[in-house]
Amino acid sequence: MSLNKAVLEIRNRQRIKPSSNEYPAAVWRSTDHFNGETVDTLTIIFKTSGCWWGKAGGCTMCGFVYDSAKIPPQPEELEKQLENAMQKGERLERFMVKIFTSGSFLDEKEIPVETRKKILGKLAADERVFKVIVESRPEFVTDEILKSCSDALGDTSFEVAIGLETSSDNIRKNSINKGFTFADFTRAAEAAKNNNVAMKAYLLLKPLFLSEKEAMEDIVNTIDDVAGHAQTISINLCNVQNGTYVEHMWQRGQYRPPWLWSIVEILQRAKQKHPELVITSDPVGAGSKRGPHNCKKCSRDVSDAVHLFSRTQDLTVLDGLDCGCKELWKKVLEMDGLTYGSPIRD
């Protein structure tokens, strides 16, 4: 059975709960790094008809496909989602907006062209919003679409984020089932550069079938490969989401989420080598069995330090982190090559 067919079989067993199309799947406030300072952000996950690739099978770790609408929303409902989401930021004085869907904001089958223009136009008209970031698969990042978005945003800064995950086509195909190549990403990055649009790359630490050490080296190598194509890199630590192939493997004892010590070392190595890059990480679910974790004693402190680094880009906040479990993590890296592909569990 192909990996995509296995993912699709799990997808087909899940059920999307009906809910109002006038509200986004999620919206929250947080902080992020921008031009050397910590700024407020408003993240919006629009409820759309869903990711086309997810419907065909999709990525092994992604549960966001279940955030899609049971009945595709109408354009006016998508605009209402924005209106309701912006209420969450009514007390913010200056902030940037991150826009996600369960797929691609730039896919006109999820967000119709005219609706996309209206959404971006409303954000541009809000004087508090100084930057807009949208996520998309690379096939929708074209000169025509980028120009349309830039025209709608006017003087508001614009950035496109792509879930590249890794620069290795082998890992992206056989561990993640992403459905595009590194060449597709670099083409999209070139289009962004030609249109004066910033590029952000999301990377995935420890997809399926990689040891802890292999996963770390893959991220470090990928950052080297991506450095000339993106200005910002965000490293997602794989967590176990419901209804995914990762969950299927995790439930069978064949997967462990990454150690938090791994992201600390990656950030230290990568930032020292690429000081010009903004490198961030948000360890979702840190400390839980389904999320990236060390031991119960230190997981929160290490995760907090990673968040602080992400906001400040100051490597000194990662200095001095220590715990007895760090030696166990080192032993895991040492033994990885002796387990013949079997994951080392807690």
Short mmCIF file of C-alpha atoms in Angstrom, two decimals:
data_model
loop_
_atom_site.label_atom_id
_atom_site.label_comp_id
_atom_site.label_asym_id
_atom_site.label_seq_id
_atom_site.Cartn_x
_atom_site.Cartn_y
_atom_site.Cartn_z
CA MET A 1 0.00 0.00 0.00
CA SER A 2 1.34 3.46 -0.89
CA LEU A 3 1.91 6.02 1.86
CA ASN A 4 -0.69 8.34 0.36
CA LYS A 5 -3.31 5.57 0.28
CA ALA A 6 -2.59 4.74 3.92
CA VAL A 7 -3.03 8.40 4.89
CA LEU A 8 -6.24 8.65 2.86
CA GLU A 9 -7.75 5.59 4.54
CA ILE A 10 -7.26 7.24 7.94
CA ARG A 11 -8.71 10.53 6.62
CA ASN A 12 -11.82 8.77 5.36
CA ARG A 13 -12.54 7.33 8.81
CA GLN A 14 -12.70 10.81 10.39
CA ARG A 15 -15.78 12.99 10.56
CA ILE A 16 -15.90 16.78 10.34
CA LYS A 17 -18.27 18.22 12.92
CA PRO A 18 -20.67 20.81 11.47
CA SER A 19 -20.24 24.34 12.79
CA SER A 20 -21.04 27.89 11.73
CA ASN A 21 -19.25 29.10 8.61
CA GLU A 22 -19.31 32.67 9.94
CA TYR A 23 -16.58 31.96 12.49
CA PRO A 24 -12.95 31.00 11.77
CA ALA A 25 -11.68 27.59 12.80
CA ALA A 26 -9.46 29.36 15.33
CA VAL A 27 -8.07 32.79 16.20
CA TRP A 28 -5.57 33.80 18.87
CA ARG A 29 -3.20 36.56 19.93
CA SER A 30 0.50 36.07 20.54
CA THR A 31 3.85 37.78 19.98
CA ASP A 32 6.53 37.39 17.34
CA HIS A 33 9.85 38.80 16.16
CA PHE A 34 9.88 41.65 13.65
CA ASN A 35 12.85 43.87 12.72
CA GLY A 36 14.60 43.35 16.03
CA GLU A 37 11.59 43.85 18.27
CA THR A 38 8.82 41.79 19.83
CA VAL A 39 5.43 42.62 18.31
CA ASP A 40 1.83 41.54 18.78
CA THR A 41 0.32 39.10 16.30
CA LEU A 42 -3.19 37.96 15.49
CA THR A 43 -3.38 34.49 13.96
CA ILE A 44 -6.50 33.52 12.02
CA ILE A 45 -7.31 30.07 10.67
CA PHE A 46 -10.08 30.54 8.13
CA LYS A 47 -12.63 27.76 7.81
CA THR A 48 -12.61 26.95 4.10
CA SER A 49 -13.62 24.07 1.84
CA GLY A 50 -10.28 22.46 2.72
CA CYS A 51 -6.84 21.67 1.36
CA TRP A 52 -6.97 20.02 -2.06
CA TRP A 53 -3.94 17.89 -1.22
CA GLY A 54 -5.42 16.84 2.12
CA LYS A 55 -8.56 15.64 0.36
CA ALA A 56 -6.38 13.44 -1.87
CA GLY A 57 -4.55 11.96 1.12
CA GLY A 58 -2.15 14.62 2.25
CA CYS A 59 0.60 15.00 4.80
CA THR A 60 1.28 12.31 7.38
CA MET A 61 1.36 14.70 10.37
CA CYS A 62 -1.42 17.13 9.44
CA GLY A 63 -4.70 17.21 11.34
CA PHE A 64 -5.62 20.69 10.14
CA VAL A 65 -7.65 19.19 7.29
CA TYR A 66 -10.36 18.55 9.88
CA ASP A 67 -10.69 22.31 10.45
CA SER A 68 -12.35 22.64 7.05
CA ALA A 69 -16.06 23.36 6.68
CA LYS A 70 -18.55 20.53 6.22
CA ILE A 71 -20.38 22.75 3.72
CA PRO A 72 -18.08 25.07 1.70
CA PRO A 73 -18.54 28.66 2.96
CA GLN A 74 -19.91 31.39 0.74
CA PRO A 75 -17.79 34.51 0.04
CA GLU A 76 -19.86 36.60 2.45
CA GLU A 77 -19.31 34.00 5.18
CA LEU A 78 -15.54 34.16 4.68
CA GLU A 79 -15.70 37.94 5.03
CA LYS A 80 -17.75 37.48 8.20
CA GLN A 81 -15.05 35.16 9.53
CA LEU A 82 -12.55 38.01 9.18
CA GLU A 83 -14.89 40.42 10.94
CA ASN A 84 -15.38 38.05 13.86
CA ALA A 85 -11.67 37.23 14.05
CA MET A 86 -10.64 40.89 14.18
CA GLN A 87 -12.69 41.35 17.33
CA LYS A 88 -10.00 39.34 19.09
CA GLY A 89 -7.51 42.07 18.23
CA GLU A 90 -9.67 45.08 19.10
CA ARG A 91 -7.43 46.04 22.04
CA LEU A 92 -4.19 45.74 20.09
CA GLU A 93 -2.57 49.01 19.04
CA ARG A 94 -0.15 47.69 16.42
CA PHE A 95 0.06 44.14 15.17
CA MET A 96 0.65 41.82 12.26
CA VAL A 97 -1.89 39.30 11.00
CA LYS A 98 -1.08 35.69 10.16
CA ILE A 99 -3.60 34.02 7.88
CA PHE A 100 -3.93 30.25 7.61
CA THR A 101 -6.58 27.92 6.23
CA SER A 102 -6.67 24.14 6.35
CA GLY A 103 -4.80 24.43 3.04
CA SER A 104 -3.70 27.48 1.03
CA PHE A 105 -4.97 31.05 1.35
CA LEU A 106 -3.85 31.66 -2.24
CA ASP A 107 -5.89 28.75 -3.64
CA GLU A 108 -8.91 30.37 -5.29
CA LYS A 109 -10.93 27.19 -4.70
CA GLU A 110 -10.59 27.86 -0.96
CA ILE A 111 -10.66 31.65 -1.03
CA PRO A 112 -12.17 33.10 -4.25
CA VAL A 113 -10.06 35.80 -5.89
CA GLU A 114 -12.46 38.66 -5.19
CA THR A 115 -12.94 37.51 -1.60
CA ARG A 116 -9.18 37.34 -1.14
CA LYS A 117 -8.85 40.91 -2.43
CA LYS A 118 -11.59 42.11 -0.05
CA ILE A 119 -9.99 40.39 2.95
CA LEU A 120 -6.56 41.84 2.21
CA GLY A 121 -8.08 45.24 1.42
CA LYS A 122 -9.83 45.36 4.79
CA LEU A 123 -6.60 44.51 6.56
CA ALA A 124 -4.76 47.19 4.59
CA ALA A 125 -7.40 49.73 5.61
CA ASP A 126 -6.78 48.97 9.31
CA GLU A 127 -3.99 51.34 10.30
CA ARG A 128 -2.99 49.09 13.19
CA VAL A 129 -2.03 46.22 10.85
CA PHE A 130 1.52 46.73 9.60
CA LYS A 131 2.15 43.30 8.09
CA VAL A 132 0.17 40.36 6.70
CA ILE A 133 1.52 36.81 6.41
CA VAL A 134 -0.39 34.18 4.43
CA GLU A 135 0.35 30.47 4.12
CA SER A 136 0.16 28.61 0.83
CA ARG A 137 1.43 25.61 -1.06
CA PRO A 138 3.99 26.65 -3.69
CA GLU A 139 1.82 25.91 -6.75
CA PHE A 140 -0.31 28.96 -5.93
CA VAL A 141 2.63 31.35 -5.45
CA THR A 142 2.78 32.92 -8.91
CA ASP A 143 3.64 36.37 -10.26
CA GLU A 144 0.00 37.07 -11.06
CA ILE A 145 -1.33 36.07 -7.63
CA LEU A 146 1.44 37.86 -5.73
CA LYS A 147 0.87 41.08 -7.69
CA SER A 148 -2.85 40.88 -6.98
CA CYS A 149 -2.20 40.47 -3.25
CA SER A 150 0.37 43.27 -3.14
CA ASP A 151 -2.01 45.61 -4.97
CA ALA A 152 -4.75 44.85 -2.44
CA LEU A 153 -2.41 45.43 0.51
CA GLY A 154 -0.86 48.64 -0.75
CA ASP A 155 1.84 49.82 1.69
CA THR A 156 1.19 47.01 4.18
CA SER A 157 4.10 44.56 4.35
CA PHE A 158 3.41 41.18 2.80
CA GLU A 159 4.96 37.77 3.42
CA VAL A 160 4.18 34.33 2.05
CA ALA A 161 4.85 31.24 4.18
CA ILE A 162 5.28 27.78 2.66
CA GLY A 163 5.37 24.48 4.54
CA LEU A 164 8.51 23.19 2.88
CA GLU A 165 9.30 20.90 5.86
CA THR A 166 12.66 19.74 4.46
CA SER A 167 14.92 20.34 1.48
CA SER A 168 15.19 16.57 1.00
CA ASP A 169 12.80 15.39 -1.70
CA ASN A 170 13.23 11.85 -0.42
CA ILE A 171 12.08 12.70 3.11
CA ARG A 172 9.33 15.02 1.89
CA LYS A 173 7.91 12.25 -0.32
CA ASN A 174 8.45 9.13 1.76
CA SER A 175 8.10 10.46 5.32
CA ILE A 176 5.75 13.44 4.94
CA ASN A 177 3.90 12.79 1.66
CA LYS A 178 3.94 16.51 0.90
CA GLY A 179 3.14 16.36 -2.79
CA PHE A 180 5.70 18.84 -4.15
CA THR A 181 9.46 19.14 -4.63
CA PHE A 182 12.21 21.44 -3.42
CA ALA A 183 12.36 22.84 -6.95
CA ASP A 184 8.70 23.86 -6.61
CA PHE A 185 9.61 25.76 -3.45
CA THR A 186 12.58 27.55 -5.00
CA ARG A 187 10.44 28.57 -7.98
CA ALA A 188 7.87 30.07 -5.61
CA ALA A 189 10.64 31.81 -3.66
CA GLU A 190 11.97 33.33 -6.89
CA ALA A 191 8.49 34.61 -7.74
CA ALA A 192 8.27 36.18 -4.29
CA LYS A 193 11.66 37.82 -4.72
CA ASN A 194 10.69 39.21 -8.13
CA ASN A 195 7.59 40.78 -6.60
CA ASN A 196 9.29 42.17 -3.47
CA VAL A 197 7.37 39.76 -1.24
CA ALA A 198 9.10 38.27 1.79
CA MET A 199 9.37 34.49 2.03
CA LYS A 200 9.02 32.31 5.11
CA ALA A 201 9.75 28.58 5.20
CA TYR A 202 8.18 26.23 7.71
CA LEU A 203 10.33 23.20 8.49
CA LEU A 204 9.35 20.00 10.29
CA LEU A 205 11.57 18.47 12.94
CA LYS A 206 11.35 14.69 13.10
CA PRO A 207 8.83 13.43 10.56
CA LEU A 208 8.13 9.71 10.49
CA PHE A 209 10.84 7.12 9.87
CA LEU A 210 13.76 9.36 10.94
CA SER A 211 15.81 8.88 14.07
CA GLU A 212 16.35 11.82 16.42
CA LYS A 213 19.87 12.38 15.09
CA GLU A 214 18.83 12.04 11.43
CA ALA A 215 15.99 14.51 12.01
CA MET A 216 18.33 17.06 13.59
CA GLU A 217 20.86 16.83 10.78
CA ASP A 218 18.08 17.13 8.20
CA ILE A 219 16.88 20.42 9.72
CA VAL A 220 20.41 21.85 9.94
CA ASN A 221 21.09 20.89 6.31
CA THR A 222 17.73 22.26 5.20
CA ILE A 223 18.42 25.63 6.81
CA ASP A 224 21.66 25.78 4.83
CA ASP A 225 19.74 25.00 1.64
CA VAL A 226 16.93 27.48 2.33
CA ALA A 227 19.06 30.38 3.55
CA GLY A 228 19.27 31.93 0.08
CA HIS A 229 15.55 31.64 -0.59
CA ALA A 230 13.79 32.75 2.62
CA GLN A 231 14.27 35.54 5.13
CA THR A 232 12.49 33.74 7.97
CA ILE A 233 12.55 30.09 8.97
CA SER A 234 10.08 28.60 11.43
CA ILE A 235 10.82 25.14 12.77
CA ASN A 236 7.76 23.12 13.75
CA LEU A 237 8.42 20.26 16.12
CA CYS A 238 6.26 17.34 15.04
CA ASN A 239 3.40 16.58 17.43
CA VAL A 240 0.82 13.81 17.35
CA GLN A 241 -2.43 15.22 15.95
CA ASN A 242 -5.69 13.28 15.90
CA GLY A 243 -6.61 11.42 12.74
CA THR A 244 -3.11 11.38 11.24
CA TYR A 245 -0.72 8.71 10.08
CA VAL A 246 1.72 9.96 12.71
CA GLU A 247 -0.90 9.14 15.35
CA HIS A 248 -1.37 5.71 13.76
CA MET A 249 2.37 5.00 14.17
CA TRP A 250 2.57 6.59 17.63
CA GLN A 251 -0.28 4.44 18.97
CA ARG A 252 1.68 1.37 17.87
CA GLY A 253 4.84 2.46 19.66
CA GLN A 254 6.61 3.25 16.41
CA TYR A 255 7.05 7.01 16.84
CA ARG A 256 8.25 9.40 19.53
CA PRO A 257 7.95 13.20 19.13
CA PRO A 258 11.27 15.06 19.16
CA TRP A 259 13.20 15.97 22.28
CA LEU A 260 13.25 19.65 23.18
CA TRP A 261 17.02 19.38 23.59
CA SER A 262 17.17 18.74 19.85
CA ILE A 263 15.62 22.10 18.92
CA VAL A 264 17.93 23.89 21.36
CA GLU A 265 20.99 22.48 19.62
CA ILE A 266 19.54 23.18 16.17
CA LEU A 267 18.84 26.82 17.03
CA GLN A 268 22.33 27.28 18.44
CA ARG A 269 24.04 25.76 15.42
CA ALA A 270 21.85 27.40 12.79
CA LYS A 271 21.78 30.92 14.25
CA GLN A 272 25.54 30.98 14.68
CA LYS A 273 25.99 29.97 11.05
CA HIS A 274 23.20 32.20 9.66
CA PRO A 275 22.97 35.27 11.91
CA GLU A 276 21.09 37.16 9.18
CA LEU A 277 18.16 34.74 9.24
CA VAL A 278 15.21 35.08 11.57
CA ILE A 279 14.85 31.55 12.96
CA THR A 280 11.90 30.75 15.19
CA SER A 281 10.18 27.78 16.77
CA ASP A 282 6.94 27.27 18.68
CA PRO A 283 6.97 23.83 20.35
CA VAL A 284 3.23 23.09 20.28
CA GLY A 285 2.18 20.66 23.00
CA ALA A 286 5.59 20.85 24.68
CA GLY A 287 5.89 18.59 27.70
CA SER A 288 2.99 16.30 26.75
CA LYS A 289 3.33 12.74 25.47
CA ARG A 290 1.88 13.82 22.11
CA GLY A 291 4.14 16.84 21.86
CA PRO A 292 7.89 17.48 21.90
CA HIS A 293 9.22 16.77 25.36
CA ASN A 294 12.14 16.10 27.64
CA CYS A 295 11.34 15.06 31.20
CA LYS A 296 8.55 16.53 33.33
CA LYS A 297 11.07 18.54 35.34
CA CYS A 298 12.57 20.62 32.52
CA SER A 299 10.21 20.57 29.52
CA ARG A 300 8.42 23.81 30.41
CA ASP A 301 11.64 25.73 31.13
CA VAL A 302 13.29 24.59 27.89
CA SER A 303 10.15 25.35 25.87
CA ASP A 304 9.94 28.83 27.45
CA ALA A 305 13.58 29.48 26.51
CA VAL A 306 12.88 28.45 22.90
CA HIS A 307 9.92 30.86 22.80
CA LEU A 308 12.06 33.66 24.23
CA PHE A 309 14.78 33.05 21.66
CA SER A 310 12.17 33.11 18.90
CA ARG A 311 10.98 36.55 20.01
CA THR A 312 14.43 38.05 20.59
CA GLN A 313 16.87 36.05 18.39
CA ASP A 314 19.22 36.22 21.39
CA LEU A 315 21.19 32.98 21.69
CA THR A 316 22.24 33.74 25.26
CA VAL A 317 18.74 32.82 26.49
CA LEU A 318 19.56 29.23 25.55
CA ASP A 319 22.80 29.20 27.55
CA GLY A 320 22.86 27.35 30.83
CA LEU A 321 19.88 25.12 30.13
CA ASP A 322 20.51 21.80 31.81
CA CYS A 323 18.81 18.80 33.39
CA GLY A 324 19.66 15.23 34.21
CA CYS A 325 17.66 14.07 31.18
CA LYS A 326 20.06 15.86 28.85
CA GLU A 327 22.52 13.00 29.29
CA LEU A 328 19.76 10.56 28.36
CA TRP A 329 19.08 12.58 25.19
CA LYS A 330 22.76 12.41 24.30
CA LYS A 331 22.68 8.65 24.83
CA VAL A 332 19.66 8.42 22.50
CA LEU A 333 21.64 10.21 19.76
CA GLU A 334 24.54 7.86 20.36
CA MET A 335 22.37 4.74 20.13
CA ASP A 336 20.28 5.83 17.14
CA GLY A 337 22.56 4.04 14.73
CA LEU A 338 22.26 0.76 16.62
CA THR A 339 18.49 0.33 16.67
CA TYR A 340 18.07 -0.61 12.99
CA GLY A 341 15.23 1.82 12.43
CA SER A 342 13.30 1.08 15.62
CA PRO A 343 12.39 4.28 17.49
CA ILE A 344 13.77 4.85 20.98
CA ARG A 345 10.76 5.48 23.19
CA ASP A 346 10.41 6.93 26.68
#
